[in-house]
Each structure stands twice: as C-alpha cells, then as structure tokens.
CSV table of C-alpha atoms in Angstrom, one decimal:
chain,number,residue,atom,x,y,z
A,223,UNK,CA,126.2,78.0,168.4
A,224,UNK,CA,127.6,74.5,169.6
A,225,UNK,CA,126.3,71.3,168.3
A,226,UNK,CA,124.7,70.7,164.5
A,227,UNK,CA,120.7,70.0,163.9
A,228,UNK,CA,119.9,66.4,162.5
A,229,UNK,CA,119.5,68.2,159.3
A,230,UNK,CA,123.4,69.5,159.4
A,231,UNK,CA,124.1,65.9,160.0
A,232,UNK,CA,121.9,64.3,157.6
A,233,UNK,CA,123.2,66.6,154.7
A,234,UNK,CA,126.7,65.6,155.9
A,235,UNK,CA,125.5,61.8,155.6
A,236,UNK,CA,124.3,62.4,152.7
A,237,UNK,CA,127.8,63.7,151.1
A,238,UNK,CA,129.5,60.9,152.8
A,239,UNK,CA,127.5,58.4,150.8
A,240,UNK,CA,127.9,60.1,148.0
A,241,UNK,CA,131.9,60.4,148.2
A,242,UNK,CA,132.5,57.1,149.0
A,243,UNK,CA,129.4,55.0,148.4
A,244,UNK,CA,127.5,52.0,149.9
A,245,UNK,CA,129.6,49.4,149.3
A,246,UNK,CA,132.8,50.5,150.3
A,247,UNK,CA,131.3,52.0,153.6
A,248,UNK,CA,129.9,48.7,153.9
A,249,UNK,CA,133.3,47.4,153.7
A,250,UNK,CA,135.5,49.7,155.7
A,251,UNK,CA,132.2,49.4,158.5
A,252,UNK,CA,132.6,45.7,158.6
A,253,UNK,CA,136.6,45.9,158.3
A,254,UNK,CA,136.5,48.7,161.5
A,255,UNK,CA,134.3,45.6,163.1
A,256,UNK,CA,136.8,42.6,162.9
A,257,UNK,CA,139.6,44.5,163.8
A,258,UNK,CA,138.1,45.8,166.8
A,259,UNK,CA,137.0,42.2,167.6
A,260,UNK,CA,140.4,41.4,166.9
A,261,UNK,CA,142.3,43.8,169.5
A,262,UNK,CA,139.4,42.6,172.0
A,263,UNK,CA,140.7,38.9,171.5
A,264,UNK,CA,144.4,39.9,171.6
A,265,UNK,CA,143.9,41.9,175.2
A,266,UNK,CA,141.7,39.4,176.4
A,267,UNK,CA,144.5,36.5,175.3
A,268,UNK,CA,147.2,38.8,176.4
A,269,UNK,CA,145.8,39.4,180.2
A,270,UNK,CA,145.9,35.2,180.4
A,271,UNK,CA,149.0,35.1,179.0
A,272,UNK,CA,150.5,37.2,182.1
A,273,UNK,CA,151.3,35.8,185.2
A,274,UNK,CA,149.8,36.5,188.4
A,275,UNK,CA,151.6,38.6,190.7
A,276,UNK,CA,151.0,39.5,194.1
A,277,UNK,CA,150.6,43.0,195.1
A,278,UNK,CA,153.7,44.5,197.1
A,279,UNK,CA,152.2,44.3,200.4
A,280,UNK,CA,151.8,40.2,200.6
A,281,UNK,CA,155.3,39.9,199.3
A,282,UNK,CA,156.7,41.8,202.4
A,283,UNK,CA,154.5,39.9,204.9
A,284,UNK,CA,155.1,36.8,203.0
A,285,UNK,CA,156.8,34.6,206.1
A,286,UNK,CA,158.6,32.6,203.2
A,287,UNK,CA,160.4,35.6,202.0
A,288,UNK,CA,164.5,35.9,201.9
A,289,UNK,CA,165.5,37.0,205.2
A,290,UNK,CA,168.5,39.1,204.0
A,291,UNK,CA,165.8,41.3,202.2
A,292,UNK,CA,166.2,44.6,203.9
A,293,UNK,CA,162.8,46.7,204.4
A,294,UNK,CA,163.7,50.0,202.9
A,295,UNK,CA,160.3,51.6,204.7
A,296,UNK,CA,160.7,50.0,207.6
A,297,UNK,CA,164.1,50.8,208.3
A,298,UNK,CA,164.5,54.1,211.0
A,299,UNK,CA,167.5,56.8,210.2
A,300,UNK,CA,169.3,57.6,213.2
C-alpha cells in the first residue's frame, strides 16, 4: 500500500495537462521560477543589509565594555 507506480503518476500527469493545459503550466512553472529567484535575492540582500553583531561571549570579555555593566552570571548569591 504506500507510494503510487509511475503509471498512477503518469495518468495523474496526464489529467493535470488536460485540466489546465500546456501553456498555462508553462506559465504558472516559469512564474513559480522568478518568484523563487526573487525570495533568494531578497534573503540574500536582506542578510547584507544586517549588521554584524558579535556573539554574547566577546561582548562580555570585550576590555572596552562599560564598567558599570554588572555580570548577571557571574555574580555569586550569598
């Protein structure tokens, strides 16, 4: 029981093209396409557009820090 045979697949291909036609899966094919492309481009854009920040553990050892920054970890409860 599970998964199809090529010919359950290539009877359903067949329907498909039948339904909607060449052309227009042409279409919605090459529309699918650009906006893929287009999410691609806007993550690729949008991971420049971010600046860089450094992970947690340089800004604690960072010798250039504000000294009135109090270590919440580092601090012992008495």
């Amino acid at each position: 029981m599970g998964s199809f045979s090529i010919w359950h697949w290539l009877i359903v291909l067949l329907i498909v093209v039948m339904v909607f036609g060449t052309k227009k899966l042409k279409n919605m094919g090459s529309d699918l396409g650009g906006a893929v492309k287009g999410f691609k481009d806007g993550m690729k854009d949008g991971a420049a557009d971010t600046p860089a920040t450094p992970p947690a553990s340089q800004v604690a050892n960072n010798p250039a820090a504000d000294k009135t920054t109090i270590d919440v970890e580092a601090k012992q409860k008495s």
